[in-house]
PDB file of C-alpha atoms and ligand atoms in Angstrom:
ATOM      1  CA  THR A   4     155.571-212.126 130.381  1.00  0.00           C
ATOM      2  CA  GLY A   5     155.557-214.127 133.897  1.00  0.00           C
ATOM      3  CA  SER A   6     157.621-217.451 134.677  1.00  0.00           C
ATOM      4  CA  LYS A   7     157.218-219.016 131.519  1.00  0.00           C
ATOM      5  CA  ASN A   8     160.452-219.785 129.615  1.00  0.00           C
ATOM      6  CA  VAL A   9     160.641-217.445 126.347  1.00  0.00           C
ATOM      7  CA  GLY A  10     160.957-220.738 123.766  1.00  0.00           C
ATOM      8  CA  ASP A  11     157.378-221.304 125.474  1.00  0.00           C
ATOM      9  CA  GLN A  12     156.514-218.142 124.582  1.00  0.00           C
ATOM     10  CA  VAL A  13     157.332-217.807 121.300  1.00  0.00           C
ATOM     11  CA  ASN A  14     156.084-221.262 120.602  1.00  0.00           C
ATOM     12  CA  TYR A  15     159.932-221.767 120.027  1.00  0.00           C
ATOM     13  CA  GLU A  16     159.970-220.610 116.999  1.00  0.00           C
ATOM     14  CA  ILE A  17     162.253-217.536 115.310  1.00  0.00           C
ATOM     15  CA  THR A  18     160.610-215.752 112.734  1.00  0.00           C
ATOM     16  CA  GLY A  19     163.105-215.106 109.218  1.00  0.00           C
ATOM     17  CA  ILE A  20     162.810-214.421 105.385  1.00  0.00           C
ATOM     18  CA  ASP A  21     163.876-215.654 102.290  1.00  0.00           C
ATOM     19  CA  PRO A  22     165.432-218.710 102.297  1.00  0.00           C
ATOM     20  CA  GLY A  23     168.373-217.463  99.754  1.00  0.00           C
ATOM     21  CA  ALA A  24     169.278-214.600 102.584  1.00  0.00           C
ATOM     22  CA  GLY A  25     172.567-214.809 103.882  1.00  0.00           C
ATOM     23  CA  LEU A  26     170.597-213.848 107.256  1.00  0.00           C
ATOM     24  CA  MET A  27     169.570-217.319 107.052  1.00  0.00           C
ATOM     25  CA  LYS A  28     172.574-219.053 107.234  1.00  0.00           C
ATOM     26  CA  ALA A  29     173.664-217.701 109.685  1.00  0.00           C
ATOM     27  CA  THR A  30     170.607-217.920 111.576  1.00  0.00           C
ATOM     28  CA  GLU A  31     171.253-221.275 111.276  1.00  0.00           C
ATOM     29  CA  LYS A  32     174.728-221.471 112.292  1.00  0.00           C
ATOM     30  CA  ALA A  33     173.530-219.649 115.128  1.00  0.00           C
ATOM     31  CA  MET A  34     170.822-221.615 116.546  1.00  0.00           C
ATOM     32  CA  LYS A  35     173.744-224.109 116.147  1.00  0.00           C
ATOM     33  CA  ASP A  36     176.741-222.727 117.703  1.00  0.00           C
ATOM     34  CA  TYR A  37     173.923-222.235 121.332  1.00  0.00           C
ATOM     35  CA  GLY A  38     172.860-225.342 120.633  1.00  0.00           C
ATOM     36  CA  LEU A  39     169.446-224.744 119.721  1.00  0.00           C
ATOM     37  CA  LYS A  40     169.449-227.154 116.399  1.00  0.00           C
ATOM     38  CA  ASN A  41     166.551-229.597 118.157  1.00  0.00           C
ATOM     39  CA  ASP A  42     163.793-227.647 120.254  1.00  0.00           C
ATOM     40  CA  TRP A  43     163.955-224.282 117.743  1.00  0.00           C
ATOM     41  CA  THR A  44     162.698-223.493 114.360  1.00  0.00           C
ATOM     42  CA  LEU A  45     163.396-221.120 111.766  1.00  0.00           C
ATOM     43  CA  LYS A  46     160.777-220.110 110.020  1.00  0.00           C
ATOM     44  CA  GLU A  47     161.323-219.548 106.260  1.00  0.00           C
ATOM     45  CA  GLY A  48     158.729-216.344 104.876  1.00  0.00           C
ATOM     46  CA  SER A  49     159.832-212.864 103.306  1.00  0.00           C
ATOM     47  CA  SER A  50     160.801-209.537 104.614  1.00  0.00           C
ATOM     48  CA  ALA A  51     157.100-208.819 104.233  1.00  0.00           C
ATOM     49  CA  ALA A  52     156.078-211.457 106.283  1.00  0.00           C
ATOM     50  CA  MET A  53     158.415-211.001 108.278  1.00  0.00           C
ATOM     51  CA  THR A  54     157.476-207.469 109.422  1.00  0.00           C
ATOM     52  CA  ALA A  55     153.684-208.002 108.910  1.00  0.00           C
ATOM     53  CA  GLU A  56     154.132-210.691 111.804  1.00  0.00           C
ATOM     54  CA  LEU A  57     156.161-208.102 114.161  1.00  0.00           C
ATOM     55  CA  LYS A  58     153.573-205.390 113.818  1.00  0.00           C
ATOM     56  CA  LYS A  59     151.233-207.466 114.514  1.00  0.00           C
ATOM     57  CA  ALA A  60     153.040-208.691 117.744  1.00  0.00           C
ATOM     58  CA  TYR A  61     154.539-205.541 118.506  1.00  0.00           C
ATOM     59  CA  GLU A  62     150.449-203.600 118.628  1.00  0.00           C
ATOM     60  CA  LYS A  63     150.537-206.791 121.245  1.00  0.00           C
ATOM     61  CA  LYS A  64     152.783-206.780 123.079  1.00  0.00           C
ATOM     62  CA  GLU A  65     153.559-210.319 122.049  1.00  0.00           C
ATOM     63  CA  PRO A  66     156.979-211.804 122.447  1.00  0.00           C
ATOM     64  CA  ILE A  67     158.362-212.472 118.781  1.00  0.00           C
ATOM     65  CA  ILE A  68     161.949-213.316 117.503  1.00  0.00           C
ATOM     66  CA  VAL A  69     162.309-211.856 113.502  1.00  0.00           C
ATOM     67  CA  THR A  70     165.892-211.912 112.204  1.00  0.00           C
ATOM     68  CA  GLY A  71     166.688-208.492 111.556  1.00  0.00           C
ATOM     69  CA  TRP A  72     169.369-206.514 109.928  1.00  0.00           C
ATOM     70  CA  THR A  73     170.581-203.201 109.811  1.00  0.00           C
ATOM     71  CA  PRO A  74     169.478-200.355 107.764  1.00  0.00           C
ATOM     72  CA  HIS A  75     166.364-201.708 108.276  1.00  0.00           C
ATOM     73  CA  TRP A  76     163.328-199.569 108.875  1.00  0.00           C
ATOM     74  CA  MET A  77     162.225-201.050 111.758  1.00  0.00           C
ATOM     75  CA  PHE A  78     164.715-199.724 114.290  1.00  0.00           C
ATOM     76  CA  SER A  79     163.707-196.326 113.348  1.00  0.00           C
ATOM     77  CA  LYS A  80     159.217-196.953 114.239  1.00  0.00           C
ATOM     78  CA  TYR A  81     160.459-200.248 116.727  1.00  0.00           C
ATOM     79  CA  ASP A  82     161.682-199.707 120.484  1.00  0.00           C
ATOM     80  CA  LEU A  83     163.995-203.295 119.210  1.00  0.00           C
ATOM     81  CA  LYS A  84     167.269-204.581 120.397  1.00  0.00           C
ATOM     82  CA  TYR A  85     169.483-207.381 119.312  1.00  0.00           C
ATOM     83  CA  LEU A  86     170.221-210.453 121.076  1.00  0.00           C
ATOM     84  CA  LYS A  87     173.956-210.153 121.994  1.00  0.00           C
ATOM     85  CA  ASP A  88     175.617-212.645 120.529  1.00  0.00           C
ATOM     86  CA  PRO A  89     178.153-214.028 122.571  1.00  0.00           C
ATOM     87  CA  LYS A  90     180.078-216.564 119.671  1.00  0.00           C
ATOM     88  CA  GLY A  91     180.203-214.011 116.870  1.00  0.00           C
ATOM     89  CA  SER A  92     177.601-216.782 114.953  1.00  0.00           C
ATOM     90  CA  PHE A  93     176.614-212.856 113.124  1.00  0.00           C
ATOM     91  CA  GLY A  94     179.744-212.096 112.443  1.00  0.00           C
ATOM     92  CA  LYS A  95     180.675-208.032 112.625  1.00  0.00           C
ATOM     93  CA  GLY A  96     179.838-204.948 110.333  1.00  0.00           C
ATOM     94  CA  GLU A  97     179.995-205.737 106.482  1.00  0.00           C
ATOM     95  CA  SER A  98     180.350-203.759 103.710  1.00  0.00           C
ATOM     96  CA  ILE A  99     177.137-203.462 100.343  1.00  0.00           C
ATOM     97  CA  HIS A 100     179.299-203.793  97.800  1.00  0.00           C
ATOM     98  CA  THR A 101     177.831-203.434  93.679  1.00  0.00           C
ATOM     99  CA  LEU A 102     179.026-205.285  91.689  1.00  0.00           C
ATOM    100  CA  THR A 103     178.477-205.604  87.745  1.00  0.00           C
ATOM    101  CA  ARG A 104     178.921-208.183  85.170  1.00  0.00           C
ATOM    102  CA  LYS A 105     182.117-208.410  82.921  1.00  0.00           C
ATOM    103  CA  GLY A 106     182.565-206.533  80.426  1.00  0.00           C
ATOM    104  CA  PHE A 107     180.168-204.041  81.565  1.00  0.00           C
ATOM    105  CA  LYS A 108     182.807-201.019  82.165  1.00  0.00           C
ATOM    106  CA  GLN A 109     183.866-201.178  78.572  1.00  0.00           C
ATOM    107  CA  GLU A 110     180.286-201.157  76.996  1.00  0.00           C
ATOM    108  CA  ASN A 111     179.326-198.676  79.196  1.00  0.00           C
ATOM    109  CA  PRO A 112     181.694-196.715  80.634  1.00  0.00           C
ATOM    110  CA  GLY A 113     179.206-194.366  82.199  1.00  0.00           C
ATOM    111  CA  ALA A 114     176.935-195.790  84.175  1.00  0.00           C
ATOM    112  CA  ASN A 115     179.662-198.568  85.340  1.00  0.00           C
ATOM    113  CA  LYS A 116     181.121-194.812  86.678  1.00  0.00           C
ATOM    114  CA  ILE A 117     177.731-193.974  88.209  1.00  0.00           C
ATOM    115  CA  LEU A 118     177.125-197.381  89.716  1.00  0.00           C
ATOM    116  CA  ASP A 119     180.670-197.596  90.848  1.00  0.00           C
ATOM    117  CA  GLN A 120     180.782-193.708  92.564  1.00  0.00           C
ATOM    118  CA  PHE A 121     177.907-194.868  94.600  1.00  0.00           C
ATOM    119  CA  PHE A 122     177.869-194.461  98.345  1.00  0.00           C
ATOM    120  CA  TRP A 123     175.348-193.540 100.906  1.00  0.00           C
ATOM    121  CA  LYS A 124     175.482-194.204 104.049  1.00  0.00           C
ATOM    122  CA  SER A 125     172.472-196.103 106.580  1.00  0.00           C
ATOM    123  CA  SER A 126     171.062-193.191 107.911  1.00  0.00           C
ATOM    124  CA  ASP A 127     169.730-192.369 104.145  1.00  0.00           C
ATOM    125  CA  MET A 128     169.110-195.562 103.074  1.00  0.00           C
ATOM    126  CA  GLU A 129     167.107-195.602 106.389  1.00  0.00           C
ATOM    127  CA  ASP A 130     165.583-192.183 105.180  1.00  0.00           C
ATOM    128  CA  VAL A 131     164.274-193.992 101.727  1.00  0.00           C
ATOM    129  CA  MET A 132     162.493-197.523 104.015  1.00  0.00           C
ATOM    130  CA  VAL A 133     161.026-195.139 106.150  1.00  0.00           C
ATOM    131  CA  LYS A 134     158.845-193.562 103.138  1.00  0.00           C
ATOM    132  CA  VAL A 135     158.093-196.641 101.687  1.00  0.00           C
ATOM    133  CA  GLN A 136     157.201-198.269 105.272  1.00  0.00           C
ATOM    134  CA  ASP A 137     154.219-195.085 105.793  1.00  0.00           C
ATOM    135  CA  GLY A 138     153.661-196.415 101.888  1.00  0.00           C
ATOM    136  CA  ALA A 139     155.646-194.341  98.950  1.00  0.00           C
ATOM    137  CA  LYS A 140     155.900-195.776  96.029  1.00  0.00           C
ATOM    138  CA  PRO A 141     160.368-197.274  96.169  1.00  0.00           C
ATOM    139  CA  GLU A 142     160.683-195.496  93.264  1.00  0.00           C
ATOM    140  CA  ASP A 143     158.393-191.377  94.207  1.00  0.00           C
ATOM    141  CA  ALA A 144     160.592-192.488  97.827  1.00  0.00           C
ATOM    142  CA  ALA A 145     163.688-192.836  95.343  1.00  0.00           C
ATOM    143  CA  GLU A 146     163.009-189.890  93.163  1.00  0.00           C
ATOM    144  CA  ASP A 147     162.426-187.730  96.575  1.00  0.00           C
ATOM    145  CA  TRP A 148     165.491-189.192  97.705  1.00  0.00           C
ATOM    146  CA  VAL A 149     168.535-188.173  94.829  1.00  0.00           C
ATOM    147  CA  LYS A 150     166.331-184.579  93.942  1.00  0.00           C
ATOM    148  CA  SER A 151     167.057-183.568  98.134  1.00  0.00           C
ATOM    149  CA  HIS A 152     169.849-184.716  97.834  1.00  0.00           C
ATOM    150  CA  LYS A 153     171.593-183.465  94.073  1.00  0.00           C
ATOM    151  CA  LYS A 154     175.270-182.200  96.495  1.00  0.00           C
ATOM    152  CA  GLN A 155     175.362-186.422  97.362  1.00  0.00           C
ATOM    153  CA  VAL A 156     174.304-187.929  93.888  1.00  0.00           C
ATOM    154  CA  ALA A 157     176.153-185.022  92.044  1.00  0.00           C
ATOM    155  CA  LYS A 158     179.146-186.768  93.703  1.00  0.00           C
ATOM    156  CA  TRP A 159     178.591-190.279  92.122  1.00  0.00           C
ATOM    157  CA  THR A 160     177.089-188.779  88.502  1.00  0.00           C
ATOM    158  CA  LYS A 161     180.807-186.670  88.713  1.00  0.00           C
ATOM    159  CA  GLY A 162     182.818-187.109  85.560  1.00  0.00           C
ATOM    160  CA  ALA A 163     180.274-189.154  83.657  1.00  0.00           C
ATOM    161  CA  PRO A 164     179.170-188.952  80.548  1.00  0.00           C
ATOM    162  CA  LYS A 165     174.941-188.328  80.321  1.00  0.00           C
ATOM    163  CA  GLY A 166     173.506-191.869  78.797  1.00  0.00           C
ATOM    164  CA  ASN A 167     171.313-190.749  75.696  1.00  0.00           C
ATOM    165  CA  GLY A 168     169.193-193.512  76.302  1.00  0.00           C
ATOM    166  CA  LYS A 169     171.412-195.926  77.866  1.00  0.00           C
ATOM    167  CA  GLN A 170     170.138-199.335  78.777  1.00  0.00           C
ATOM    168  CA  VAL A 171     170.921-201.336  82.240  1.00  0.00           C
ATOM    169  CA  SER A 172     169.775-203.500  83.972  1.00  0.00           C
ATOM    170  CA  LEU A 173     170.068-204.036  87.803  1.00  0.00           C
ATOM    171  CA  VAL A 174     169.387-206.801  89.717  1.00  0.00           C
ATOM    172  CA  TYR A 175     167.455-207.218  93.070  1.00  0.00           C
ATOM    173  CA  VAL A 176     165.535-209.474  96.260  1.00  0.00           C
ATOM    174  CA  ALA A 177     163.127-207.417  97.658  1.00  0.00           C
ATOM    175  CA  TRP A 178     164.862-206.938 101.090  1.00  0.00           C
ATOM    176  CA  GLU A 179     163.771-203.674 101.750  1.00  0.00           C
ATOM    177  CA  SER A 180     166.935-201.836 102.524  1.00  0.00           C
ATOM    178  CA  GLU A 181     167.904-203.199  98.862  1.00  0.00           C
ATOM    179  CA  ILE A 182     164.595-201.895  97.148  1.00  0.00           C
ATOM    180  CA  ALA A 183     165.746-198.889  98.348  1.00  0.00           C
ATOM    181  CA  SER A 184     169.576-198.480  97.679  1.00  0.00           C
ATOM    182  CA  THR A 185     168.603-200.135  93.873  1.00  0.00           C
ATOM    183  CA  ASN A 186     165.703-197.763  93.529  1.00  0.00           C
ATOM    184  CA  VAL A 187     167.484-194.930  94.098  1.00  0.00           C
ATOM    185  CA  ILE A 188     170.819-195.193  92.211  1.00  0.00           C
ATOM    186  CA  ALA A 189     168.282-196.057  88.945  1.00  0.00           C
ATOM    187  CA  LYS A 190     166.839-192.780  89.458  1.00  0.00           C
ATOM    188  CA  ALA A 191     170.257-191.174  89.235  1.00  0.00           C
ATOM    189  CA  LEU A 192     171.388-192.936  86.229  1.00  0.00           C
ATOM    190  CA  GLU A 193     167.971-192.055  85.161  1.00  0.00           C
ATOM    191  CA  GLN A 194     168.372-188.923  86.205  1.00  0.00           C
ATOM    192  CA  GLU A 195     171.453-188.772  83.295  1.00  0.00           C
ATOM    193  CA  GLY A 196     169.230-190.149  80.499  1.00  0.00           C
ATOM    194  CA  TYR A 197     170.431-193.855  81.170  1.00  0.00           C
ATOM    195  CA  LYS A 198     167.240-196.131  80.425  1.00  0.00           C
ATOM    196  CA  VAL A 199     166.833-198.031  83.511  1.00  0.00           C
ATOM    197  CA  LYS A 200     165.356-201.847  83.910  1.00  0.00           C
ATOM    198  CA  LEU A 201     164.829-202.872  87.279  1.00  0.00           C
ATOM    199  CA  GLN A 202     164.526-206.901  87.547  1.00  0.00           C
ATOM    200  CA  GLN A 203     163.534-208.212  91.329  1.00  0.00           C
ATOM    201  CA  VAL A 204     164.544-212.115  91.992  1.00  0.00           C
ATOM    202  CA  GLU A 205     165.813-214.559  94.401  1.00  0.00           C
ATOM    203  CA  ALA A 206     169.218-213.922  95.919  1.00  0.00           C
ATOM    204  CA  GLY A 207     170.771-216.894  94.268  1.00  0.00           C
ATOM    205  CA  PRO A 208     169.676-216.109  90.590  1.00  0.00           C
ATOM    206  CA  MET A 209     170.251-212.021  91.767  1.00  0.00           C
ATOM    207  CA  PHE A 210     173.904-213.293  91.832  1.00  0.00           C
ATOM    208  CA  ALA A 211     173.733-215.488  88.636  1.00  0.00           C
ATOM    209  CA  GLY A 212     172.502-212.816  86.740  1.00  0.00           C
ATOM    210  CA  VAL A 213     175.565-210.683  87.124  1.00  0.00           C
ATOM    211  CA  ALA A 214     177.553-213.397  86.971  1.00  0.00           C
ATOM    212  CA  GLY A 215     176.179-215.291  83.706  1.00  0.00           C
ATOM    213  CA  GLY A 216     175.995-211.477  82.140  1.00  0.00           C
ATOM    214  CA  SER A 217     172.141-211.600  81.671  1.00  0.00           C
ATOM    215  CA  ALA A 218     172.011-208.384  84.184  1.00  0.00           C
ATOM    216  CA  ASP A 219     174.324-205.451  83.729  1.00  0.00           C
ATOM    217  CA  ALA A 220     174.381-204.498  87.591  1.00  0.00           C
ATOM    218  CA  MET A 221     173.661-205.130  91.718  1.00  0.00           C
ATOM    219  CA  VAL A 222     174.359-202.310  94.218  1.00  0.00           C
ATOM    220  CA  ALA A 223     173.120-205.069  97.368  1.00  0.00           C
ATOM    221  CA  ALA A 224     176.079-207.797  97.472  1.00  0.00           C
ATOM    222  CA  TRP A 225     176.575-207.704 101.996  1.00  0.00           C
ATOM    223  CA  LEU A 226     180.361-208.897 101.853  1.00  0.00           C
ATOM    224  CA  PRO A 227     182.681-210.266 103.546  1.00  0.00           C
ATOM    225  CA  THR A 228     180.019-213.149 105.333  1.00  0.00           C
ATOM    226  CA  THR A 229     177.002-212.963 104.633  1.00  0.00           C
ATOM    227  CA  HIS A 230     176.700-213.604 101.076  1.00  0.00           C
ATOM    228  CA  LYS A 231     180.289-215.367 101.402  1.00  0.00           C
ATOM    229  CA  ASP A 232     178.781-218.962  99.543  1.00  0.00           C
ATOM    230  CA  TYR A 233     177.503-216.614  96.074  1.00  0.00           C
ATOM    231  CA  TYR A 234     180.693-214.629  96.079  1.00  0.00           C
ATOM    232  CA  ASP A 235     182.904-217.355  96.102  1.00  0.00           C
ATOM    233  CA  LYS A 236     181.239-219.670  93.314  1.00  0.00           C
ATOM    234  CA  TYR A 237     181.294-216.682  90.464  1.00  0.00           C
ATOM    235  CA  LYS A 238     184.507-215.492  91.665  1.00  0.00           C
ATOM    236  CA  GLY A 239     186.389-214.209  88.305  1.00  0.00           C
ATOM    237  CA  LYS A 240     182.689-213.776  87.111  1.00  0.00           C
ATOM    238  CA  PHE A 241     182.047-210.217  88.052  1.00  0.00           C
ATOM    239  CA  GLU A 242     183.842-207.737  89.006  1.00  0.00           C
ATOM    240  CA  ASP A 243     183.460-205.765  92.282  1.00  0.00           C
ATOM    241  CA  LEU A 244     182.991-201.892  92.771  1.00  0.00           C
ATOM    242  CA  GLY A 245     184.215-202.464  96.335  1.00  0.00           C
ATOM    243  CA  PRO A 246     181.560-201.226  99.202  1.00  0.00           C
ATOM    244  CA  ASN A 247     178.599-198.627  98.769  1.00  0.00           C
ATOM    245  CA  LEU A 248     177.162-198.297 102.292  1.00  0.00           C
ATOM    246  CA  LYS A 249     179.620-199.563 105.260  1.00  0.00           C
ATOM    247  CA  GLY A 250     178.460-201.000 108.664  1.00  0.00           C
ATOM    248  CA  THR A 251     175.570-203.439 108.249  1.00  0.00           C
ATOM    249  CA  LYS A 252     174.402-205.704 110.897  1.00  0.00           C
ATOM    250  CA  LEU A 253     172.305-209.225 111.038  1.00  0.00           C
ATOM    251  CA  GLY A 254     171.129-210.431 114.155  1.00  0.00           C
ATOM    252  CA  LEU A 255     168.295-211.924 116.233  1.00  0.00           C
ATOM    253  CA  THR A 256     166.048-209.464 117.077  1.00  0.00           C
ATOM    254  CA  VAL A 257     163.331-208.847 119.495  1.00  0.00           C
ATOM    255  CA  PRO A 258     160.941-205.348 121.173  1.00  0.00           C
ATOM    256  CA  LYS A 259     162.835-203.925 123.690  1.00  0.00           C
ATOM    257  CA  TYR A 260     159.841-205.257 125.898  1.00  0.00           C
ATOM    258  CA  MET A 261     160.882-208.690 125.832  1.00  0.00           C
ATOM    259  CA  ASP A 262     162.939-209.640 129.262  1.00  0.00           C
ATOM    260  CA  ILE A 263     166.079-210.824 127.156  1.00  0.00           C
ATOM    261  CA  ASP A 264     169.374-209.685 126.133  1.00  0.00           C
ATOM    262  CA  SER A 265     170.973-212.828 124.783  1.00  0.00           C
ATOM    263  CA  ILE A 266     170.809-215.145 122.397  1.00  0.00           C
ATOM    264  CA  GLU A 267     171.773-218.022 125.626  1.00  0.00           C
ATOM    265  CA  ASP A 268     168.877-216.957 127.023  1.00  0.00           C
ATOM    266  CA  LEU A 269     167.203-219.078 124.358  1.00  0.00           C
ATOM    267  CA  LYS A 270     168.563-221.755 125.849  1.00  0.00           C
ATOM    268  CA  LYS A 271     166.855-222.140 129.277  1.00  0.00           C
TER     269      LYS A 271
HETATM  270  N1  PBE B 217     169.485-208.999 104.654  1.00  0.00           N
HETATM  271  C1  PBE B 217     169.249-208.065 104.017  1.00  0.00           C
HETATM  272  C2  PBE B 217     170.527-209.755 102.797  1.00  0.00           C
HETATM  273  C3  PBE B 217     171.008-209.135 102.804  1.00  0.00           C
HETATM  274  C4  PBE B 217     170.878-207.793 102.352  1.00  0.00           C
HETATM  275  C5  PBE B 217     170.689-209.074 105.402  1.00  0.00           C
HETATM  276  C6  PBE B 217     168.714-209.665 104.647  1.00  0.00           C
HETATM  277  C7  PBE B 217     170.098-210.955 103.177  1.00  0.00           C
HETATM  278  O1  PBE B 217     170.642-211.888 104.330  1.00  0.00           O
HETATM  279  O2  PBE B 217     170.694-211.591 102.175  1.00  0.00           O
END
């Protein structure tokens, strides 16, 4: 891409996602930490819009910088790299936690137990994400996964009484990773006889819903850093059932064909 600096190549734009995402806050922090605040813009949108732009650029081998995270299907579909973050603006690897509303355990101990025992690996989540990206409906990709991982799902449902139609409401944000996890835990609950209602919302309302009791649970709290603000805001108003996945990552992401390696290279 010749002599033009990276900023000129990408119009001083970083392609972001929904404004409620912790990743957006982390990116703003990075822009400040690396002195990019004045020249660069972080574009708001959605994860679907971000991946659409990434696809478009990638197919033409054009430069692009997106806000990325792991687990995500984009790393298996495209040759991408995280820009090095020597200042640690994006924090360390974290875990995704399951949160339930207060009182849920007492009212629905069976579903609570399944949610509590829900745990899988990044590669599991990615399997589901890739299928959805390839065109499967999330509920179908989730059902396939649950049916082909009976042993693993049996560990989640172990010791939990059958649902007999008892209702469970789950809230989630339309992040590809959370579409996968929420649909999979929903299928596991349904398999045990629970009646599951899924509701897609923004990040703030997701936390507010569980904290306020209008939703039973969420499997989408990235901790300790990404969702710290939401977590602290509602602390004491939900139950934290701990991690359902460990080893996530956030960062600025570019195609490997781009000739930069570090966020520091954006300063030039
Ligand atoms: N994400 C995916 C979310 C959490 C899950 C990294 C886009 C966020 O930044 O809030």
